[in-house]
mmCIF file of C-alpha atoms and ligand atoms in Angstrom:
data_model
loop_
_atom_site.group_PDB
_atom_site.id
_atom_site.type_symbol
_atom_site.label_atom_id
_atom_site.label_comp_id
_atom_site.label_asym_id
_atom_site.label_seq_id
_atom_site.Cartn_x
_atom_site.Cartn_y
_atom_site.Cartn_z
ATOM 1 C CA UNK Q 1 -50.359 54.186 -86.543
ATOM 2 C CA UNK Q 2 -47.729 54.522 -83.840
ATOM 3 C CA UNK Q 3 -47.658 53.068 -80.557
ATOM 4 C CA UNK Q 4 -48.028 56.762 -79.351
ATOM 5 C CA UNK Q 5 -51.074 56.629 -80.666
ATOM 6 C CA UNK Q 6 -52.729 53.219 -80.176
ATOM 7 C CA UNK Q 7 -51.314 53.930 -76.388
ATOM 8 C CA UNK Q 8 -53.393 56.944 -76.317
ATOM 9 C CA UNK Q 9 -56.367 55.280 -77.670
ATOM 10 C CA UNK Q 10 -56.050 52.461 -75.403
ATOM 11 C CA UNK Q 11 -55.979 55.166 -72.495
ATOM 12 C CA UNK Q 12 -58.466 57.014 -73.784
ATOM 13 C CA UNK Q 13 -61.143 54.028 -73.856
ATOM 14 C CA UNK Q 14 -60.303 53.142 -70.166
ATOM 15 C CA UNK Q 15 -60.750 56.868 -69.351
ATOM 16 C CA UNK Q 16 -63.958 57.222 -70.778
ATOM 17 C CA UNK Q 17 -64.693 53.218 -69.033
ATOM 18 C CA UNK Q 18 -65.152 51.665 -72.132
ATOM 19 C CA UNK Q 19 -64.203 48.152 -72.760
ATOM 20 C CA UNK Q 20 -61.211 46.899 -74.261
ATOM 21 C CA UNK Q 21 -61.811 44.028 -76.628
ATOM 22 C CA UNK Q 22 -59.854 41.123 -78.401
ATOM 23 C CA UNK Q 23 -59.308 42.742 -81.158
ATOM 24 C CA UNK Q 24 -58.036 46.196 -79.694
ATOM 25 C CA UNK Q 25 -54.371 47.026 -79.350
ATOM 26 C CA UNK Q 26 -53.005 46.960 -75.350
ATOM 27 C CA UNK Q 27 -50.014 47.088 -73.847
ATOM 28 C CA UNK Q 28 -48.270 43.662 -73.405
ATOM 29 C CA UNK Q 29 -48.368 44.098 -69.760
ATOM 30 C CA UNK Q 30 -52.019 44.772 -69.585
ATOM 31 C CA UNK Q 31 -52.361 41.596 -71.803
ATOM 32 C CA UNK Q 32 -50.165 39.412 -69.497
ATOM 33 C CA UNK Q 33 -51.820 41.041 -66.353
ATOM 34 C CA UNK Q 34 -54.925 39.618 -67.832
ATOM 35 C CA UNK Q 35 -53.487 36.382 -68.947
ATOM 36 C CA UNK Q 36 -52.121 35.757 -65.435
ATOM 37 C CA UNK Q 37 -55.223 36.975 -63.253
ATOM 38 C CA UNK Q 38 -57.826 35.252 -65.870
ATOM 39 C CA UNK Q 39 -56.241 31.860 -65.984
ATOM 40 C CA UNK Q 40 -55.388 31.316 -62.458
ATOM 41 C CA UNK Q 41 -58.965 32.356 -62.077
ATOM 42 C CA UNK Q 42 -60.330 29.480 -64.348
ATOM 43 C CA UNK Q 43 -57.814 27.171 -62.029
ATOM 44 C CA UNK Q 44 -59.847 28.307 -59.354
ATOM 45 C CA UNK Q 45 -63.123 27.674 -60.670
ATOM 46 C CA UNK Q 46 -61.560 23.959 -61.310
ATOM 47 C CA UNK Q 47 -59.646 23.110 -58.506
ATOM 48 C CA UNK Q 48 -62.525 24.085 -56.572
ATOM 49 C CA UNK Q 49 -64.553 21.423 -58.102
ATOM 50 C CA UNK Q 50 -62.137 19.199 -55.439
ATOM 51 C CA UNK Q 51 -62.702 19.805 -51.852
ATOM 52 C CA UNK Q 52 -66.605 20.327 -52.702
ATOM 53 C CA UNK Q 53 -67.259 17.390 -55.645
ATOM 54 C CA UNK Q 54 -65.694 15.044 -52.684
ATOM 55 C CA UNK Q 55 -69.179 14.882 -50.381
ATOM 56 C CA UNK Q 56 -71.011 13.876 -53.175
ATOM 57 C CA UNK Q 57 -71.369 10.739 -52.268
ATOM 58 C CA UNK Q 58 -72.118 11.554 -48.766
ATOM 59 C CA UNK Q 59 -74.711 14.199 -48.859
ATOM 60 C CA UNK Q 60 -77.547 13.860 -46.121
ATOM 61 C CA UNK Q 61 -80.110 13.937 -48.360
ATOM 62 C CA UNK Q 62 -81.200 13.436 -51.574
ATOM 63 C CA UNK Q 63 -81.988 17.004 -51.860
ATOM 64 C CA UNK Q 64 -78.644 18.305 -50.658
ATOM 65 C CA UNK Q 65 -76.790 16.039 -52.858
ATOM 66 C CA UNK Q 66 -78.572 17.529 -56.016
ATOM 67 C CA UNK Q 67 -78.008 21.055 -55.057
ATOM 68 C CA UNK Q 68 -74.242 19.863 -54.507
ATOM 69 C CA UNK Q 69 -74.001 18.167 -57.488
ATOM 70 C CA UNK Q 70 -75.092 21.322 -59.547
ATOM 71 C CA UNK Q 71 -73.037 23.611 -57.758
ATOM 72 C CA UNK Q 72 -70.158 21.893 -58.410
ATOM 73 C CA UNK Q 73 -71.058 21.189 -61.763
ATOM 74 C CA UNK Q 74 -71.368 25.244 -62.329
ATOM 75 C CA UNK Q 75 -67.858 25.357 -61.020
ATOM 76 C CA UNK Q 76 -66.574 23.566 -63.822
ATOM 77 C CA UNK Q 77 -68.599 25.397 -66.145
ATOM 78 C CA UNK Q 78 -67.351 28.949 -64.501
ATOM 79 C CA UNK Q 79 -63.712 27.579 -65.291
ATOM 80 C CA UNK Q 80 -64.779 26.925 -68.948
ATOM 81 C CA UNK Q 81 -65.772 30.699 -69.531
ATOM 82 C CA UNK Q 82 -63.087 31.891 -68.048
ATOM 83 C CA UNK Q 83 -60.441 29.776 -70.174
ATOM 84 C CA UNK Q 84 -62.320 30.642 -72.799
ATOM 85 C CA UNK Q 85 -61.856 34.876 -71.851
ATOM 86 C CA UNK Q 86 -57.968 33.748 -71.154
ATOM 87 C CA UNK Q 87 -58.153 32.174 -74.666
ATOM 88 C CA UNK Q 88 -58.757 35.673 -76.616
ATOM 89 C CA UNK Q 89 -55.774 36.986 -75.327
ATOM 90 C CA UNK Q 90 -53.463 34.495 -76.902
ATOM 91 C CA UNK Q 91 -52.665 31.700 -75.237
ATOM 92 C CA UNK Q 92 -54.437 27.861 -75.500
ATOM 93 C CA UNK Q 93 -56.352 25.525 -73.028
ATOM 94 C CA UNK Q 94 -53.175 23.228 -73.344
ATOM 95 C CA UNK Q 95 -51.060 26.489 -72.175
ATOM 96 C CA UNK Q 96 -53.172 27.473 -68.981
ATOM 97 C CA UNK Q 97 -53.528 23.668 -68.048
ATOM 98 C CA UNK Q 98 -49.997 22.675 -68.340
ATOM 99 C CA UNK Q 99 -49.098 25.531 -66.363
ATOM 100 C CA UNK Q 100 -51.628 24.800 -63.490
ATOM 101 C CA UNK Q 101 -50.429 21.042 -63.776
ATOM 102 C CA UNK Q 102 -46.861 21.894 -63.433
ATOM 103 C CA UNK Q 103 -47.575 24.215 -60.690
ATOM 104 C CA UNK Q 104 -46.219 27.158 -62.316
ATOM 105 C CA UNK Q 105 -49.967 28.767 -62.167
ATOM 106 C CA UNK Q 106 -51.214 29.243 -58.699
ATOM 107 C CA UNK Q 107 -55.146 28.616 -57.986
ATOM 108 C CA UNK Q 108 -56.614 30.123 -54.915
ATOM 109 C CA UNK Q 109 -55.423 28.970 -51.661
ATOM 110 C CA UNK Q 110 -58.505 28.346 -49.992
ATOM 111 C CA UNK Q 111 -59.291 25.018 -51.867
ATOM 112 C CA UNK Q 112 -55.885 23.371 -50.560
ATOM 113 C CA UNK Q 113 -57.364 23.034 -47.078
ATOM 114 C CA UNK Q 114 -60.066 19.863 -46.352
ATOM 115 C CA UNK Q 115 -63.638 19.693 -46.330
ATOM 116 C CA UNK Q 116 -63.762 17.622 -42.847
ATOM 117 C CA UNK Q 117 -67.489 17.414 -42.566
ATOM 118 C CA UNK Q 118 -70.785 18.259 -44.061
ATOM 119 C CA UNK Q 119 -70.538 21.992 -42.109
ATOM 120 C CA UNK Q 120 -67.380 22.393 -44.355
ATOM 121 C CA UNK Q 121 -69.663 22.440 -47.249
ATOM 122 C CA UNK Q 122 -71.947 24.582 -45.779
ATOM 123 C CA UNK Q 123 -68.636 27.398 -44.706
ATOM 124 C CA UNK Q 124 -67.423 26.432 -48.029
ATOM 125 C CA UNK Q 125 -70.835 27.598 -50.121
ATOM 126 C CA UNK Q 126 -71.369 30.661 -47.465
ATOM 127 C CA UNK Q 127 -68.017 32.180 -46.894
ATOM 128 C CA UNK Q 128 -65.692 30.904 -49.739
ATOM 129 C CA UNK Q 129 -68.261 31.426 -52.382
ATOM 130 C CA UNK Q 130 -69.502 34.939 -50.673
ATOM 131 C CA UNK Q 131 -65.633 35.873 -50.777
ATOM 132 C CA UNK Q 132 -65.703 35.398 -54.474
ATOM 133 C CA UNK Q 133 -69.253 36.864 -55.079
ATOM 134 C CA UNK Q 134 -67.564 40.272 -53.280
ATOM 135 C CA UNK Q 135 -64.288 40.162 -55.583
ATOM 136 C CA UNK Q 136 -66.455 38.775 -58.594
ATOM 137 C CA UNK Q 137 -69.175 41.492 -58.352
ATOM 138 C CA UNK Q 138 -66.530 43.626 -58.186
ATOM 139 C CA UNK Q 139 -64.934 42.172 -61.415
ATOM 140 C CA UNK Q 140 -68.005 42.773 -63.789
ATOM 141 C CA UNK Q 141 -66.480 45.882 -64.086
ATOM 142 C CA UNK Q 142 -63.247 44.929 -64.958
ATOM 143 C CA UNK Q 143 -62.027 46.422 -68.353
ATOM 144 C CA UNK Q 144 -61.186 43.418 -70.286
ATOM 145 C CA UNK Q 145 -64.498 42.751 -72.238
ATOM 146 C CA UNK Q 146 -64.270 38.965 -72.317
ATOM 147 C CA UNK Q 147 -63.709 39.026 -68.715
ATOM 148 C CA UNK Q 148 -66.565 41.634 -67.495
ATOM 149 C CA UNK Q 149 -68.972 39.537 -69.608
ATOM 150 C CA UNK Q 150 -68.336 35.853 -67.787
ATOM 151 C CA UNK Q 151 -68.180 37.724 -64.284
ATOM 152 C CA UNK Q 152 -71.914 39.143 -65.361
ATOM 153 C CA UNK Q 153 -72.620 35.365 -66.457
ATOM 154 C CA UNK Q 154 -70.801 33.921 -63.509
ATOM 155 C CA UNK Q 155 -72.210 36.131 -60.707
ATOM 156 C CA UNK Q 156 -75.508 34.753 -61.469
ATOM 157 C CA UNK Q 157 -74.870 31.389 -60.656
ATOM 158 C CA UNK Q 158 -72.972 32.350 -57.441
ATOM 159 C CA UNK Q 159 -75.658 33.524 -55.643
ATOM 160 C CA UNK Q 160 -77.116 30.502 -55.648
ATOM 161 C CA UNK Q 161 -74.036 29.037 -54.378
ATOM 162 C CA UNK Q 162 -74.085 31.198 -51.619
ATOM 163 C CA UNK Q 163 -77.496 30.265 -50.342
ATOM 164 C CA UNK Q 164 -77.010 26.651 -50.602
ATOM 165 C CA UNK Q 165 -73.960 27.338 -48.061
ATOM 166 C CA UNK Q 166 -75.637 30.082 -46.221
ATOM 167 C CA UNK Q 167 -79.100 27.471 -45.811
ATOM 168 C CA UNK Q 168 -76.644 24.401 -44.941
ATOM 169 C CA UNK Q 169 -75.062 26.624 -42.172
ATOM 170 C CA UNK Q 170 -78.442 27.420 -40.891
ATOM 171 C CA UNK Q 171 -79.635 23.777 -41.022
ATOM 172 C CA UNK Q 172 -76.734 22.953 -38.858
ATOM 173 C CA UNK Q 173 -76.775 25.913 -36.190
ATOM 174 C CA UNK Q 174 -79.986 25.426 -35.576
ATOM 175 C CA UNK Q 175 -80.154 21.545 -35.253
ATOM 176 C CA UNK Q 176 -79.210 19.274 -32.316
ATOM 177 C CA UNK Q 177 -76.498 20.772 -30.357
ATOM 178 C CA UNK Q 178 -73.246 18.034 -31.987
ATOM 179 C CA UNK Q 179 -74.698 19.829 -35.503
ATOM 180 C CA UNK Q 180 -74.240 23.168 -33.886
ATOM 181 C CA UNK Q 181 -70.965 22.530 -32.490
ATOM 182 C CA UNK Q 182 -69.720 20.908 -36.050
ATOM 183 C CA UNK Q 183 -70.882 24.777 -37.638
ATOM 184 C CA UNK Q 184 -68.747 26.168 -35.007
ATOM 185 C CA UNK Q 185 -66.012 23.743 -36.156
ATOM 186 C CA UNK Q 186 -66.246 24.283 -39.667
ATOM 187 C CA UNK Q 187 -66.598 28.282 -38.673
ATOM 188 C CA UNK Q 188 -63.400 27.989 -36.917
ATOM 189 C CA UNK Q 189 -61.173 26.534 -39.826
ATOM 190 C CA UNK Q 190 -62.618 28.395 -43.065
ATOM 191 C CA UNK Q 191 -62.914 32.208 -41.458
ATOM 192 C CA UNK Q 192 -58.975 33.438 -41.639
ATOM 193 C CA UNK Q 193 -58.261 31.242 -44.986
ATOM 194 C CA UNK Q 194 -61.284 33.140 -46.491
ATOM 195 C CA UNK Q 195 -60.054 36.384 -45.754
ATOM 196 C CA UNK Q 196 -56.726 35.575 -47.795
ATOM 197 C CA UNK Q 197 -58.975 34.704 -50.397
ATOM 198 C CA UNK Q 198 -58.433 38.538 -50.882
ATOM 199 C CA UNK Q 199 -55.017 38.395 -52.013
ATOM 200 C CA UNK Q 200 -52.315 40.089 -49.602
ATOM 201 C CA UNK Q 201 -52.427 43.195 -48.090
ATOM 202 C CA UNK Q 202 -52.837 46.386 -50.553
ATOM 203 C CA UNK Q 203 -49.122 47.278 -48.968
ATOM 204 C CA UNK Q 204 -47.879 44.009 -49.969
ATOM 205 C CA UNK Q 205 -49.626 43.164 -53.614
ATOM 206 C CA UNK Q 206 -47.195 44.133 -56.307
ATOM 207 C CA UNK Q 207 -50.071 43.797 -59.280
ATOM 208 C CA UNK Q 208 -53.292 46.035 -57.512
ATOM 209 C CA UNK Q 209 -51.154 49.339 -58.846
ATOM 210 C CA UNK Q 210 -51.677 48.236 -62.392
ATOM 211 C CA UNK Q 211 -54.588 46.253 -61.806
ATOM 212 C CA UNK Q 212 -56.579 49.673 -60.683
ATOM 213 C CA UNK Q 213 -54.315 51.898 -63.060
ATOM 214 C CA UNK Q 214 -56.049 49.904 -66.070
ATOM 215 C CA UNK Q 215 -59.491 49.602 -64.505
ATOM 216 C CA UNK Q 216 -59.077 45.703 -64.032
ATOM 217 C CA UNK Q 217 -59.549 45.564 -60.264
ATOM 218 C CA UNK Q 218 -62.208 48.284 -59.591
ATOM 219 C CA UNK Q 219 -61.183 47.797 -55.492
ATOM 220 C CA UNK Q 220 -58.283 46.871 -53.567
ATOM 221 C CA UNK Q 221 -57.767 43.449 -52.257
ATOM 222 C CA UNK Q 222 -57.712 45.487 -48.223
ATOM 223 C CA UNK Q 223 -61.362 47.390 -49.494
ATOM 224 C CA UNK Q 224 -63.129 43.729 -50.516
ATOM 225 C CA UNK Q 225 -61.880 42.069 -47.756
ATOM 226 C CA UNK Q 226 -63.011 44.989 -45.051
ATOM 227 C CA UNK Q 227 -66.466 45.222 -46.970
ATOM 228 C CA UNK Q 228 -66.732 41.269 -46.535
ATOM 229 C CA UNK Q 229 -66.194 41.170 -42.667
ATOM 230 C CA UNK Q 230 -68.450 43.983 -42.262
ATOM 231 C CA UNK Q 231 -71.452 42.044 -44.405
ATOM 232 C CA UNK Q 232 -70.188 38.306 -42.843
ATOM 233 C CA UNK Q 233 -70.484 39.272 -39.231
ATOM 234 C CA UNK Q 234 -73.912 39.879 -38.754
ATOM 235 C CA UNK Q 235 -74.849 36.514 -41.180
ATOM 236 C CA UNK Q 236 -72.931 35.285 -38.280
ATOM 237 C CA UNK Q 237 -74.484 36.652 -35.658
ATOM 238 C CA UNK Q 238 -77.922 35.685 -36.795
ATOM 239 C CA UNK Q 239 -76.866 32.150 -37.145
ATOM 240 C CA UNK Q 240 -75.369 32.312 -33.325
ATOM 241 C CA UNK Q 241 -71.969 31.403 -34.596
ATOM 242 C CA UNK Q 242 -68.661 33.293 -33.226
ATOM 243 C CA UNK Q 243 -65.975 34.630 -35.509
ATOM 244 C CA UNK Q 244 -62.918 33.365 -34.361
ATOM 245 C CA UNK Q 245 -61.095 36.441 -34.063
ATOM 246 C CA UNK Q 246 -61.111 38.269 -30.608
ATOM 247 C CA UNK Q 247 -60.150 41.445 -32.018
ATOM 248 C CA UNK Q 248 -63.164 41.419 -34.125
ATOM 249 C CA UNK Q 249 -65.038 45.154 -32.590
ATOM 250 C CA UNK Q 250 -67.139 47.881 -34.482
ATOM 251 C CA UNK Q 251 -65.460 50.645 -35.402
ATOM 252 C CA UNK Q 252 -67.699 53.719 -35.230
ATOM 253 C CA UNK Q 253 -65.475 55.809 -36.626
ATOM 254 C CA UNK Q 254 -64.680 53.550 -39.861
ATOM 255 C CA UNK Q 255 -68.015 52.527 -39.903
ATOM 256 C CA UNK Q 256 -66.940 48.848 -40.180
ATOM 257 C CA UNK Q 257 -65.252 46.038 -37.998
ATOM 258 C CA UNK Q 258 -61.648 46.250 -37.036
ATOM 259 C CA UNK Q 259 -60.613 42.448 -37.188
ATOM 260 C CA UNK Q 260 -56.673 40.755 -36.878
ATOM 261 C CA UNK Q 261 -55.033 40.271 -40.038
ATOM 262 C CA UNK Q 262 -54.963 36.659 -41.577
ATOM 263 C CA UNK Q 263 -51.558 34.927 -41.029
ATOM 264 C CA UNK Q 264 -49.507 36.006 -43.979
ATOM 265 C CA UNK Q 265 -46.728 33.902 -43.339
ATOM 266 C CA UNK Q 266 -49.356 30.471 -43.929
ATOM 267 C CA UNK Q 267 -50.982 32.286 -46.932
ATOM 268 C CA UNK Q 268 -47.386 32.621 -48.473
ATOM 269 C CA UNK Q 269 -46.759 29.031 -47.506
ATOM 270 C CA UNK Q 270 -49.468 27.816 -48.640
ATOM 271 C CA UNK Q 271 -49.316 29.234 -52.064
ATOM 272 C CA UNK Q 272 -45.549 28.065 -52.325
ATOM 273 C CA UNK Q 273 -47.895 24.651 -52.078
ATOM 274 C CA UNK Q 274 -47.295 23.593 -48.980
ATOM 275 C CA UNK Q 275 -50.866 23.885 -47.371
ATOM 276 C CA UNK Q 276 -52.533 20.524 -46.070
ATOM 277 C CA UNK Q 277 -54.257 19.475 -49.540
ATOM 278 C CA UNK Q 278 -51.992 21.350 -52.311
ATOM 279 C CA UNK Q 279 -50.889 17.402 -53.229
ATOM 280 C CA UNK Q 280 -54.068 15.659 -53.056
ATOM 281 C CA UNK Q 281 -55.638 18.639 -54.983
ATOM 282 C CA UNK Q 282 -52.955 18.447 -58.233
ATOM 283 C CA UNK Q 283 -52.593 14.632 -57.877
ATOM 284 C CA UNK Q 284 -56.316 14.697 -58.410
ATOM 285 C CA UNK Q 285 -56.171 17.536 -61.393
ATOM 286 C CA UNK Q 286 -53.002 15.142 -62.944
ATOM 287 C CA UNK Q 287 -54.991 12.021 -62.975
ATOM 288 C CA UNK Q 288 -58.725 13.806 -64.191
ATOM 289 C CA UNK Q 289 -56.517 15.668 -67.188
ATOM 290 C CA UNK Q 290 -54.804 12.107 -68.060
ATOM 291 C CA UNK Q 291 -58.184 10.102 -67.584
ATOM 292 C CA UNK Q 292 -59.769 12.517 -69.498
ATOM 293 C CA UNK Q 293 -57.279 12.320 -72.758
ATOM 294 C CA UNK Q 294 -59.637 9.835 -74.772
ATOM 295 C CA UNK Q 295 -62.678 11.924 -74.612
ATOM 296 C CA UNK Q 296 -60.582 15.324 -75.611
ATOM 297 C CA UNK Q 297 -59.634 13.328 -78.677
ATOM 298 C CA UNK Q 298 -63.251 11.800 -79.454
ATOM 299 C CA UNK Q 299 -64.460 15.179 -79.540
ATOM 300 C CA UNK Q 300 -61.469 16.603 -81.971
ATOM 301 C CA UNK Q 301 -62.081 13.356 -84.095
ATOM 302 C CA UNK Q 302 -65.795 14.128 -84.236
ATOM 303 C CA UNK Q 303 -65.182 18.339 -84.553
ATOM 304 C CA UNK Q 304 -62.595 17.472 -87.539
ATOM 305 C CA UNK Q 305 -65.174 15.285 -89.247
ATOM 306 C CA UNK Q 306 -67.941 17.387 -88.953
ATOM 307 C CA UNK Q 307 -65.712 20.257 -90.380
ATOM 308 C CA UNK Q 308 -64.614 18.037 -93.110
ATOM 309 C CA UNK Q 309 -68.208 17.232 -94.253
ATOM 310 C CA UNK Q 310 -69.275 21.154 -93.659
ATOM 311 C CA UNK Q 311 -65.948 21.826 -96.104
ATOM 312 C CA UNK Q 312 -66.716 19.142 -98.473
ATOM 313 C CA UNK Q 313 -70.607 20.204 -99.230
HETATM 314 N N1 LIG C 1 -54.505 32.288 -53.571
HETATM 315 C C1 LIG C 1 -53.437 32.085 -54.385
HETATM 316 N N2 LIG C 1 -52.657 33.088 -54.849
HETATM 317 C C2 LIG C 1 -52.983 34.334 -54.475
HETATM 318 C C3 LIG C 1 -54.098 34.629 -53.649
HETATM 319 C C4 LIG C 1 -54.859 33.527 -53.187
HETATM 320 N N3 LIG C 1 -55.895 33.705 -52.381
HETATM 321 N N4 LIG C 1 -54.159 35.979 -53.486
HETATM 322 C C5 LIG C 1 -53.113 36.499 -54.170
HETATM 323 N N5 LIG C 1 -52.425 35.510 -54.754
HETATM 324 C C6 LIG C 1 -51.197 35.662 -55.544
HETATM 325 C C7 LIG C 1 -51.443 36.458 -56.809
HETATM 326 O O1 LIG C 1 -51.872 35.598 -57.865
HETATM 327 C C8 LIG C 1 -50.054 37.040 -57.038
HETATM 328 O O2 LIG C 1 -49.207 36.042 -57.567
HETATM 329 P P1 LIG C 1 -48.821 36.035 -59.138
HETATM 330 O O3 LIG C 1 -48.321 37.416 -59.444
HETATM 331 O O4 LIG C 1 -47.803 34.956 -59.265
HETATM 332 O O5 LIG C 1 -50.114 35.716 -59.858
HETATM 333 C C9 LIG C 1 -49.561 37.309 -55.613
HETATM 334 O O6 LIG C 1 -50.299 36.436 -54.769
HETATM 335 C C10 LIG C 1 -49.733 38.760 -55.172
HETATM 336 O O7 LIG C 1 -51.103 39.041 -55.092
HETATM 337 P P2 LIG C 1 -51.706 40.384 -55.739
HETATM 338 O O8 LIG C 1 -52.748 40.906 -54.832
HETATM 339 O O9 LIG C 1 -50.604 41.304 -56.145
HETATM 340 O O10 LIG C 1 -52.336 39.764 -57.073
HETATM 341 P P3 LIG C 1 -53.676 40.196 -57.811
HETATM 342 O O11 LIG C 1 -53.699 41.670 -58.063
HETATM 343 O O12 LIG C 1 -53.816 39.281 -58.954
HETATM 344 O O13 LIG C 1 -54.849 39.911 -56.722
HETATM 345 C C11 LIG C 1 -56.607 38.265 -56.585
HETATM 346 C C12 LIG C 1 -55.118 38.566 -56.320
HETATM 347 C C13 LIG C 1 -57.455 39.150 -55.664
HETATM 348 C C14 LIG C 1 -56.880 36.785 -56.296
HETATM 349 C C15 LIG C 1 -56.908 38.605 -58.053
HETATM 350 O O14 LIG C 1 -56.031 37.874 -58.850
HETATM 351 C C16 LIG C 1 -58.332 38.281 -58.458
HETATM 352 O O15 LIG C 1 -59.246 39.025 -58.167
HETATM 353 N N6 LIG C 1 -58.503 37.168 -59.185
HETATM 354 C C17 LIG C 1 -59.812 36.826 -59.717
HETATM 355 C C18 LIG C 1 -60.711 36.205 -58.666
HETATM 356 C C19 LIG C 1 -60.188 34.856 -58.246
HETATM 357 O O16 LIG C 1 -59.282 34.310 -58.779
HETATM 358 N N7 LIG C 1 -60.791 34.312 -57.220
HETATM 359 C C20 LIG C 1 -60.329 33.013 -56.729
HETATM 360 C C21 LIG C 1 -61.470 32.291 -56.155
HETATM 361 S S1 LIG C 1 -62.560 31.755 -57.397
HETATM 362 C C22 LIG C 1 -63.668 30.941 -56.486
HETATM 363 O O17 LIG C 1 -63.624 30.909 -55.320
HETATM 364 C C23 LIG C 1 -64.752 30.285 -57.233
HETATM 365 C C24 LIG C 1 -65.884 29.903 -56.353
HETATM 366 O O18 LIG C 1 -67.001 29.774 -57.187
HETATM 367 C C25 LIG C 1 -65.649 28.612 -55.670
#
């Protein structure tokens, strides 16, 4: 068949929404669109293992260390489906990791700022995790099969990570007033670096064009972030916690907030790697991966032997 006609097919699928799958012909732009978006968002998923994984050890409770401890033990397991998605396209766990490792992936750029206190854990579960919940949501429709399946799988587990945030913010703003004024705090710090969770302004994002074109992005990065502040601001209100944004007003006429636009010139620099924690956070990726080495090989030694005796029966 020509590439006329496997182009047509391809368009004809998205047209009629159905999914494209491993084994269906697509554009090598689509495919590296994919590649790109999928694998930096498996870095994510990992890198935000970091800032979180690093209370731990100083939890309040008992109870609030377990619910950490399994939230951040999801992240890790998000990362894994979603390397595994990238994998189908073509490329290898070695691939994506060396890239991330080498800094020539980017990860998020919310997880290179610091969790200062146990508030930050609670802003980090109720407005970095709702961020993704919005985009991932979102994402379940995305046309890449592999991709729309581990958002449906991922979304799940989100929720929870959501309420664990949302319920440690609520501990807090409603304890003694030093807890209330550390939500504030933590409010303070994590409310403009979630909006750029988002990605840049629609004006400004050369990928959304394609990304909506083939039905990978089913919104723009401007539409998630607007439907965000509008859902945030009264899970604010209720908790008696100010947005730090004085422009923050209702807009009748929208029907939605009218809030100031994140500072683009830190989100830029911060993805170039210069935010407060992009060190620390690949320092600490470098030395899991390389810590890490003897057990990848213990479980290829053990995989190869149990194919050999599978083989030799
Ligand atoms: N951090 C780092 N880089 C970002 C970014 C951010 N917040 N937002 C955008 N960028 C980068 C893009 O990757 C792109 O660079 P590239 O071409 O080198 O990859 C550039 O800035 C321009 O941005 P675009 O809007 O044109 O790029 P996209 O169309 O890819 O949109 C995105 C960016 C909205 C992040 C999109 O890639 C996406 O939806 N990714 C999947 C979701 C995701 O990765 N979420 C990250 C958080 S995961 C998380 O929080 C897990 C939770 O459980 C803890």
């Amino acid at each position: 068949m020509d590439n006329k006609t496997l182009e047509d097919i391809f368009e004809g699928k998205l047209a009629k929404n159905e999914m494209i799958e491993p084994k269906d012909w697509m554009p090598d732009n689509y495919r590296k669109h994919l590649l790109r978006q999928i694998s930096q968002h498996a870095h994510s998923e990992i890198i935000g293992m970091l800032p979180e994984g690093n209370w731990i050890s100083r939890a309040p409770s008992l109870r609030s260390k377990l619910v950490l401890l399994a939230k951040v033990q999801d992240e890790g397991g998000h990362g894994l489906y979603l390397y595994t998605a990238a994998e189908s396209l073509g490329t290898s766990r070695d691939e994506m990791l060396d890239a991330l490792h080498t800094q020539k992936a980017k990860y998020s750029s919310i997880f290179n700022y610091p969790t200062l206190t146990w508030a930050d854990i609670g802003a980090v579960g109720w407005l970095v995790d709702g961020a993704a919940i919005m985009n991932q949501v979102m994402l379940q429709r995305t046309s890449y099969g592999p991709y729309s399946r581990a958002m449906i799988r991922i979304c799940k587990e989100e929720s929870f990570h959501q309420r664990q945030g949302y319920e440690v913010m609520t501990h807090m703003a409603f304890g003694t007033p030093e807890q209330k004024e550390m939500a504030q705090d933590a409010m303070n710090r994590w409310w403009f670096p979630t909006l750029m969770m988002f990605g840049p302004p629609d004006i400004e994002s050369p990928n959304s064009e394609n990304a909506i074109k083939w039905r990978i992005k089913r919104e723009t990065n401007d539409q998630l972030r607007q439907r965000f502040v509008n859902q945030t601001v009264e899970q604010a209100e209720y908790l008696g916690l100010t947005i730090p944004d004085p422009n923050l007003k209702w807009n009748e006429a929208k029907k939605g907030y009218d809030f100031s636009e994140p500072n683009w010139a830190e989100f830029k620099n911060v993805i170039k790697g210069n935010g407060p924690c992009n060190k620390e956070r690949l320092e600490a990726r470098n030395k899991a991966h390389k810590n890490g080495e003897w057990v990848r090989a213990a479980a290829a030694a053990y995989g190869k032997k149990q194919m050999e005796e599978i083989l030799a029966a």
